[in-house]
């Protein structure tokens, strides 16, 4: 069912998928490998990532699948990972920022001092995308696809004077805002690329819908009260493979060639209520992430 078949519909691309060792990212990498592309799959655990790489090769017959490992909660690891990719590949056609995390009801900070959800879901895709942008610009037609979530609608009004939620933490806010902010960052990036006259890189955000994955495992472990809510939600949960469909569409389908600056879900362009769009908010989040990541961004033309 998944044998590799690079063809005129899917000309061969070099595609990096983060968080490809599990869930939606694993299914995204599998489907794209089956289309015959070169797949750079990222995970955080060497053995698990290598096992998933071997499973994809076995299922698709595509041997052009390569495992790389990095902990994306740490920006020095993101920078090291980006340097490895920049050294190993001549160009990139597609970057799928898929890796993500959700944590418990107590605020946690990384060894670098950042709220953990924000670090993985917002800062990491911001830094990785910026550091890989020169490689993407070497492609005749590059795509950046970032996996967000509609959970921002349950998080309430963004708290822009406390971006890392030092005084306002809750699990719902941390996760929802991290996904709203990464979407805002991708809107900003799209606007900045267009303003700079860059025509060969598109930037889109996707929402996978509710999919049965390991995403909630840490939040349930740390906040067991969530379990009944998730059980009630089970009838609405789809498979990880179903959740991957929109990422795969935006990563490789010729039908969306040139589409940029949009939010897609369930294989369609989504209409976003204007109350979630804020030019001022986008700039403030961009500036914040740029400040936090400044020491890693010195070589990149902004
Ligand atoms: N499932 C849903 O209903 C849903 C809904 C909306 C949005 N999303 C988004 O979809 C994306 C994929 O999530 P999923 O549901 O497939 O969850 P998942 O099964 O937990 O997969 C998450 C992936 O990210 C990796 N990851 C987590 N923390 C990391 C870190 N610190 N450094 C590097 N990699 C890390 C995981 O590695 P390991 O394999 O080692 O854990 C895994 O490969 C996420 O961005 C999530 O927010 C999911």
Tab-separated table of C-alpha atoms and ligand atoms in Angstrom:
chain	number	residue	atom	x	y	z
A	1	UNK	CA	0.000	0.000	0.000
A	2	UNK	CA	2.882	2.373	0.782
A	3	UNK	CA	5.428	1.386	-1.902
A	4	UNK	CA	7.502	4.401	-3.014
A	5	UNK	CA	6.531	5.929	-6.334
A	6	UNK	CA	8.224	9.231	-7.229
A	7	UNK	CA	6.486	10.389	-10.427
A	8	UNK	CA	5.263	13.391	-12.374
A	9	UNK	CA	2.572	14.089	-9.742
A	10	UNK	CA	5.185	14.173	-6.988
A	11	UNK	CA	8.583	15.208	-8.416
A	12	UNK	CA	11.291	14.203	-5.936
A	13	UNK	CA	11.811	16.676	-3.095
A	14	UNK	CA	14.115	16.809	-0.071
A	15	UNK	CA	11.788	17.022	2.935
A	16	UNK	CA	12.564	17.501	6.631
A	17	UNK	CA	9.836	16.428	9.075
A	18	UNK	CA	10.408	17.210	12.761
A	19	UNK	CA	8.836	14.962	15.391
A	20	UNK	CA	8.684	12.099	12.902
A	21	UNK	CA	9.294	9.393	15.517
A	22	UNK	CA	5.659	9.224	16.612
A	23	UNK	CA	2.037	10.111	15.838
A	24	UNK	CA	1.203	12.589	13.083
A	25	UNK	CA	4.853	13.245	12.145
A	26	UNK	CA	5.545	9.529	11.714
A	27	UNK	CA	2.517	9.188	9.406
A	28	UNK	CA	3.545	12.349	7.524
A	29	UNK	CA	7.052	10.965	6.949
A	30	UNK	CA	5.603	7.588	5.906
A	31	UNK	CA	3.224	9.108	3.344
A	32	UNK	CA	5.909	11.417	1.922
A	33	UNK	CA	8.439	8.539	1.762
A	34	UNK	CA	5.820	6.534	-0.143
A	35	UNK	CA	5.701	9.376	-2.700
A	36	UNK	CA	9.432	8.734	-3.314
A	37	UNK	CA	10.979	11.844	-1.756
A	38	UNK	CA	14.224	12.131	0.191
A	39	UNK	CA	13.054	12.184	3.815
A	40	UNK	CA	15.053	13.700	6.653
A	41	UNK	CA	13.205	12.508	9.718
A	42	UNK	CA	13.848	14.126	13.064
A	43	UNK	CA	13.222	12.626	16.498
A	44	UNK	CA	14.601	13.182	19.988
A	45	UNK	CA	15.475	9.584	20.875
A	46	UNK	CA	18.151	7.884	18.761
A	47	UNK	CA	16.910	4.301	19.042
A	48	UNK	CA	13.225	5.135	18.566
A	49	UNK	CA	13.925	7.418	15.591
A	50	UNK	CA	16.143	4.794	13.920
A	51	UNK	CA	13.482	2.104	14.464
A	52	UNK	CA	10.809	4.293	12.876
A	53	UNK	CA	13.199	5.084	10.011
A	54	UNK	CA	13.699	1.326	9.400
A	55	UNK	CA	9.924	0.739	9.603
A	56	UNK	CA	9.297	3.459	6.972
A	57	UNK	CA	11.986	2.005	4.687
A	58	UNK	CA	10.490	-1.461	5.048
A	59	UNK	CA	6.928	-0.267	4.372
A	60	UNK	CA	7.737	1.995	1.428
A	61	UNK	CA	10.828	0.450	-0.170
A	62	UNK	CA	12.285	4.001	-0.156
A	63	UNK	CA	15.808	3.789	1.291
A	64	UNK	CA	16.359	7.526	0.961
A	65	UNK	CA	15.135	8.141	4.538
A	66	UNK	CA	17.588	9.579	7.073
A	67	UNK	CA	17.267	9.825	10.853
A	68	UNK	CA	18.537	12.837	12.837
A	69	UNK	CA	18.143	13.488	16.547
A	70	UNK	CA	17.814	16.690	18.617
A	71	UNK	CA	16.007	17.879	21.736
A	72	UNK	CA	14.017	20.821	20.397
A	73	UNK	CA	13.219	22.182	23.854
A	74	UNK	CA	16.766	23.625	23.927
A	75	UNK	CA	17.716	26.352	21.477
A	76	UNK	CA	21.388	25.377	21.502
A	77	UNK	CA	20.261	21.904	20.339
A	78	UNK	CA	18.021	23.450	17.659
A	79	UNK	CA	21.016	25.446	16.416
A	80	UNK	CA	23.264	22.354	16.469
A	81	UNK	CA	20.611	20.353	14.583
A	82	UNK	CA	20.205	23.128	11.978
A	83	UNK	CA	23.999	23.228	11.536
A	84	UNK	CA	24.037	19.437	10.960
A	85	UNK	CA	21.296	19.718	8.326
A	86	UNK	CA	22.989	22.705	6.685
A	87	UNK	CA	26.239	20.732	6.467
A	88	UNK	CA	24.672	17.500	5.211
A	89	UNK	CA	22.234	18.716	2.531
A	90	UNK	CA	22.716	20.953	-0.456
A	91	UNK	CA	19.180	22.334	-0.330
A	92	UNK	CA	15.788	21.716	1.268
A	93	UNK	CA	12.476	21.731	-0.601
A	94	UNK	CA	10.143	21.297	2.353
A	95	UNK	CA	10.355	21.869	6.101
A	96	UNK	CA	7.496	20.390	8.144
A	97	UNK	CA	7.626	21.851	11.668
A	98	UNK	CA	5.598	19.103	13.309
A	99	UNK	CA	7.288	18.312	16.661
A	100	UNK	CA	5.238	19.488	19.606
A	101	UNK	CA	4.535	18.892	23.247
A	102	UNK	CA	1.866	19.406	25.886
A	103	UNK	CA	2.640	19.324	29.590
A	104	UNK	CA	0.961	19.321	33.000
A	105	UNK	CA	-0.763	21.855	35.205
A	106	UNK	CA	2.519	22.959	36.834
A	107	UNK	CA	4.747	25.350	34.886
A	108	UNK	CA	8.095	23.793	33.889
A	109	UNK	CA	11.151	25.562	32.527
A	110	UNK	CA	13.927	24.172	30.353
A	111	UNK	CA	17.617	24.232	31.325
A	112	UNK	CA	17.782	27.454	29.254
A	113	UNK	CA	15.035	29.040	31.398
A	114	UNK	CA	12.090	28.974	28.972
A	115	UNK	CA	8.583	27.694	29.658
A	116	UNK	CA	8.715	24.211	28.132
A	117	UNK	CA	5.592	24.286	25.921
A	118	UNK	CA	6.587	27.666	24.473
A	119	UNK	CA	10.170	26.457	23.901
A	120	UNK	CA	9.174	23.365	21.893
A	121	UNK	CA	6.033	24.614	20.122
A	122	UNK	CA	6.987	28.236	19.389
A	123	UNK	CA	10.670	29.087	19.850
A	124	UNK	CA	12.033	25.904	18.223
A	125	UNK	CA	10.103	26.223	14.932
A	126	UNK	CA	10.952	29.949	14.825
A	127	UNK	CA	14.689	29.320	15.225
A	128	UNK	CA	14.860	26.185	13.068
A	129	UNK	CA	12.946	27.834	10.227
A	130	UNK	CA	15.146	30.936	10.292
A	131	UNK	CA	18.345	28.877	10.393
A	132	UNK	CA	17.239	26.659	7.495
A	133	UNK	CA	15.824	29.489	5.386
A	134	UNK	CA	18.986	29.891	3.248
A	135	UNK	CA	18.818	26.161	2.346
A	136	UNK	CA	15.112	26.475	1.524
A	137	UNK	CA	15.838	29.486	-0.670
A	138	UNK	CA	18.156	27.266	-2.736
A	139	UNK	CA	15.121	25.230	-3.829
A	140	UNK	CA	13.287	26.319	-6.984
A	141	UNK	CA	10.057	26.033	-5.016
A	142	UNK	CA	10.236	25.549	-1.247
A	143	UNK	CA	7.485	25.056	1.313
A	144	UNK	CA	7.410	25.628	5.060
A	145	UNK	CA	4.519	23.809	6.728
A	146	UNK	CA	3.968	24.281	10.465
A	147	UNK	CA	1.620	22.163	12.544
A	148	UNK	CA	-0.435	24.324	14.893
A	149	UNK	CA	-3.744	23.588	16.602
A	150	UNK	CA	-7.131	25.191	17.040
A	151	UNK	CA	-6.677	24.779	20.819
A	152	UNK	CA	-5.879	28.498	20.906
A	153	UNK	CA	-9.634	29.068	20.827
A	154	UNK	CA	-9.909	27.542	24.318
A	155	UNK	CA	-6.984	29.522	25.769
A	156	UNK	CA	-8.649	32.948	26.082
A	157	UNK	CA	-7.077	36.305	25.226
A	158	UNK	CA	-3.297	36.225	24.624
A	159	UNK	CA	-1.284	37.738	27.500
A	160	UNK	CA	1.410	39.574	25.580
A	161	UNK	CA	3.093	41.148	28.587
A	162	UNK	CA	3.653	37.656	30.037
A	163	UNK	CA	4.488	35.600	26.941
A	164	UNK	CA	6.113	32.749	28.876
A	165	UNK	CA	3.277	32.752	31.457
A	166	UNK	CA	5.395	33.319	34.559
A	167	UNK	CA	2.362	34.641	36.410
A	168	UNK	CA	-0.527	33.231	34.344
A	169	UNK	CA	0.374	29.595	33.639
A	170	UNK	CA	-2.220	26.928	32.952
A	171	UNK	CA	-1.810	23.932	30.687
A	172	UNK	CA	-4.586	25.141	28.356
A	173	UNK	CA	-3.049	28.626	28.055
A	174	UNK	CA	0.486	27.318	27.548
A	175	UNK	CA	-0.509	24.923	24.785
A	176	UNK	CA	-3.139	27.135	23.134
A	177	UNK	CA	-0.997	30.286	23.094
A	178	UNK	CA	2.108	28.371	21.919
A	179	UNK	CA	0.126	27.255	18.870
A	180	UNK	CA	-1.456	30.669	18.271
A	181	UNK	CA	1.992	32.307	18.493
A	182	UNK	CA	3.660	29.868	16.096
A	183	UNK	CA	0.883	30.550	13.621
A	184	UNK	CA	1.431	34.313	14.065
A	185	UNK	CA	5.183	33.805	13.523
A	186	UNK	CA	4.507	31.992	10.258
A	187	UNK	CA	2.176	34.802	9.128
A	188	UNK	CA	4.956	37.287	9.923
A	189	UNK	CA	7.520	35.200	8.053
A	190	UNK	CA	5.247	34.999	5.025
A	191	UNK	CA	4.761	38.792	5.092
A	192	UNK	CA	8.511	39.401	5.501
A	193	UNK	CA	9.429	37.063	2.629
A	194	UNK	CA	6.857	38.705	0.366
A	195	UNK	CA	8.131	42.187	1.332
A	196	UNK	CA	11.695	41.080	0.558
A	197	UNK	CA	10.606	39.867	-2.885
A	198	UNK	CA	11.238	36.179	-2.109
A	199	UNK	CA	9.006	34.273	-4.505
A	200	UNK	CA	10.240	30.697	-4.160
A	201	UNK	CA	9.318	29.958	-0.521
A	202	UNK	CA	5.742	29.474	0.697
A	203	UNK	CA	4.726	29.460	4.358
A	204	UNK	CA	1.555	27.784	5.616
A	205	UNK	CA	0.162	26.561	8.917
A	206	UNK	CA	-1.966	23.452	9.351
A	207	UNK	CA	-4.275	22.013	11.992
A	208	UNK	CA	-4.489	18.203	12.102
A	209	UNK	CA	-7.768	17.893	14.039
A	210	UNK	CA	-7.976	15.608	17.082
A	211	UNK	CA	-5.848	12.538	16.467
A	212	UNK	CA	-5.008	9.561	18.685
A	213	UNK	CA	-1.313	10.083	19.438
A	214	UNK	CA	1.067	10.191	22.398
A	215	UNK	CA	0.641	13.991	22.678
A	216	UNK	CA	-1.404	13.964	25.879
A	217	UNK	CA	0.652	11.251	27.600
A	218	UNK	CA	2.750	13.675	29.626
A	219	UNK	CA	-0.150	15.932	30.552
A	220	UNK	CA	-2.241	12.919	31.662
A	221	UNK	CA	0.692	11.537	33.670
A	222	UNK	CA	1.157	14.871	35.410
A	223	UNK	CA	-2.523	15.869	35.599
A	224	UNK	CA	-4.601	12.626	35.787
A	225	UNK	CA	-7.835	14.670	36.111
A	226	UNK	CA	-7.577	15.152	32.318
A	227	UNK	CA	-8.221	11.461	31.617
A	228	UNK	CA	-12.059	11.578	31.899
A	229	UNK	CA	-12.130	14.610	29.570
A	230	UNK	CA	-10.079	12.723	27.001
A	231	UNK	CA	-12.324	9.645	27.322
A	232	UNK	CA	-15.374	11.853	26.658
A	233	UNK	CA	-13.581	13.287	23.617
A	234	UNK	CA	-12.675	9.825	22.200
A	235	UNK	CA	-15.569	9.575	19.686
A	236	UNK	CA	-14.236	12.716	17.958
A	237	UNK	CA	-10.635	11.497	17.730
A	238	UNK	CA	-9.272	10.285	14.391
A	239	UNK	CA	-6.188	8.226	13.562
A	240	UNK	CA	-2.728	9.775	13.347
A	241	UNK	CA	-2.749	8.886	9.660
A	242	UNK	CA	-5.902	10.961	9.182
A	243	UNK	CA	-4.308	13.790	11.203
A	244	UNK	CA	-1.325	13.776	8.830
A	245	UNK	CA	-3.371	14.293	5.654
A	246	UNK	CA	-3.304	18.099	5.584
A	247	UNK	CA	0.444	18.231	6.377
A	248	UNK	CA	1.099	15.833	3.474
A	249	UNK	CA	-1.131	17.858	1.147
A	250	UNK	CA	0.622	21.139	1.974
A	251	UNK	CA	4.085	19.542	1.823
A	252	UNK	CA	3.885	17.941	-1.585
A	253	UNK	CA	0.682	18.392	-3.551
A	254	UNK	CA	0.954	20.340	-6.817
A	255	UNK	CA	-2.621	21.539	-6.188
A	256	UNK	CA	-1.363	23.990	-3.530
A	257	UNK	CA	1.743	25.168	-5.384
A	258	UNK	CA	2.218	28.898	-4.689
A	259	UNK	CA	-0.327	29.011	-1.848
A	260	UNK	CA	1.191	30.977	1.052
A	261	UNK	CA	0.276	32.715	4.304
A	262	UNK	CA	-2.737	30.503	4.961
A	263	UNK	CA	-4.133	28.262	7.676
A	264	UNK	CA	-5.355	24.860	6.478
A	265	UNK	CA	-7.219	22.051	8.235
A	266	UNK	CA	-9.142	18.994	7.119
A	267	UNK	CA	-7.649	19.390	3.609
A	268	UNK	CA	-9.209	22.857	3.227
A	269	UNK	CA	-8.286	26.489	3.636
A	270	UNK	CA	-9.719	27.630	6.970
A	271	UNK	CA	-11.466	30.886	7.605
A	272	UNK	CA	-10.028	32.418	10.773
A	273	UNK	CA	-12.167	34.698	12.912
A	274	UNK	CA	-10.582	38.167	12.811
A	275	UNK	CA	-10.469	38.342	16.594
A	276	UNK	CA	-7.509	35.906	16.511
A	277	UNK	CA	-5.523	38.017	14.085
A	278	UNK	CA	-3.358	40.818	15.491
A	279	UNK	CA	-0.663	42.641	13.537
A	280	UNK	CA	0.628	44.131	16.802
A	281	UNK	CA	0.612	40.691	18.493
A	282	UNK	CA	2.477	39.114	15.575
A	283	UNK	CA	5.203	41.760	15.704
A	284	UNK	CA	5.563	41.471	19.479
A	285	UNK	CA	5.904	37.678	19.365
A	286	UNK	CA	8.365	37.886	16.459
A	287	UNK	CA	10.451	40.513	18.282
A	288	UNK	CA	10.405	38.454	21.492
A	289	UNK	CA	11.543	35.251	19.730
A	290	UNK	CA	14.165	37.183	17.772
A	291	UNK	CA	15.540	38.640	21.024
A	292	UNK	CA	15.620	35.258	22.752
A	293	UNK	CA	17.315	33.587	19.760
A	294	UNK	CA	19.563	36.539	18.832
A	295	UNK	CA	22.850	34.769	19.603
A	296	UNK	CA	21.968	31.985	17.120
A	297	UNK	CA	20.672	34.240	14.373
A	298	UNK	CA	23.770	36.322	13.745
A	299	UNK	CA	24.651	34.550	10.491
A	300	UNK	CA	21.171	34.673	9.035
A	301	UNK	CA	19.983	37.499	6.834
A	302	UNK	CA	16.758	38.646	8.505
B	1	LIG	N1	-2.864	14.780	18.303
B	1	LIG	C1	-3.679	15.822	18.191
B	1	LIG	O1	-4.898	15.696	18.432
B	1	LIG	C2	-3.159	17.166	17.762
B	1	LIG	C3	-4.091	18.207	17.554
B	1	LIG	C4	-3.627	19.454	17.142
B	1	LIG	C5	-2.260	19.639	16.928
B	1	LIG	N2	-1.379	18.619	17.142
B	1	LIG	C6	0.043	18.866	16.896
B	1	LIG	O2	0.540	17.856	16.031
B	1	LIG	C7	1.956	17.742	16.209
B	1	LIG	C8	2.329	16.281	16.360
B	1	LIG	O3	1.819	15.813	17.602
B	1	LIG	P1	1.264	14.322	17.820
B	1	LIG	O4	-0.155	14.451	18.211
B	1	LIG	O5	1.634	13.455	16.707
B	1	LIG	O6	2.055	13.933	19.179
B	1	LIG	P2	3.183	12.839	19.469
B	1	LIG	O7	2.733	11.495	19.026
B	1	LIG	O8	3.539	13.028	20.906
B	1	LIG	O9	4.398	13.302	18.547
B	1	LIG	C9	5.162	14.443	18.875
B	1	LIG	C10	6.504	14.334	18.192
B	1	LIG	O10	7.336	15.436	18.655
B	1	LIG	C11	8.504	14.889	19.275
B	1	LIG	N3	8.931	15.724	20.385
B	1	LIG	C12	8.251	16.023	21.526
B	1	LIG	N4	9.008	16.776	22.333
B	1	LIG	C13	10.207	16.953	21.714
B	1	LIG	C14	11.409	17.605	22.047
B	1	LIG	N5	11.593	18.215	23.224
B	1	LIG	N6	12.427	17.581	21.167
B	1	LIG	C15	12.288	16.945	19.988
B	1	LIG	N7	11.194	16.295	19.612
B	1	LIG	C16	10.161	16.292	20.474
B	1	LIG	C17	8.093	13.512	19.747
B	1	LIG	O11	9.226	12.677	20.009
B	1	LIG	P3	9.035	11.270	20.788
B	1	LIG	O12	8.572	10.275	19.755
B	1	LIG	O13	10.402	10.973	21.320
B	1	LIG	O14	8.023	11.496	21.865
B	1	LIG	C18	7.267	13.055	18.564
B	1	LIG	O15	8.095	12.672	17.500
B	1	LIG	C19	2.299	18.577	17.431
B	1	LIG	O16	2.823	19.835	17.015
B	1	LIG	C20	0.947	18.774	18.108
B	1	LIG	O17	0.909	19.928	18.903
B	1	LIG	C21	-1.810	17.382	17.545
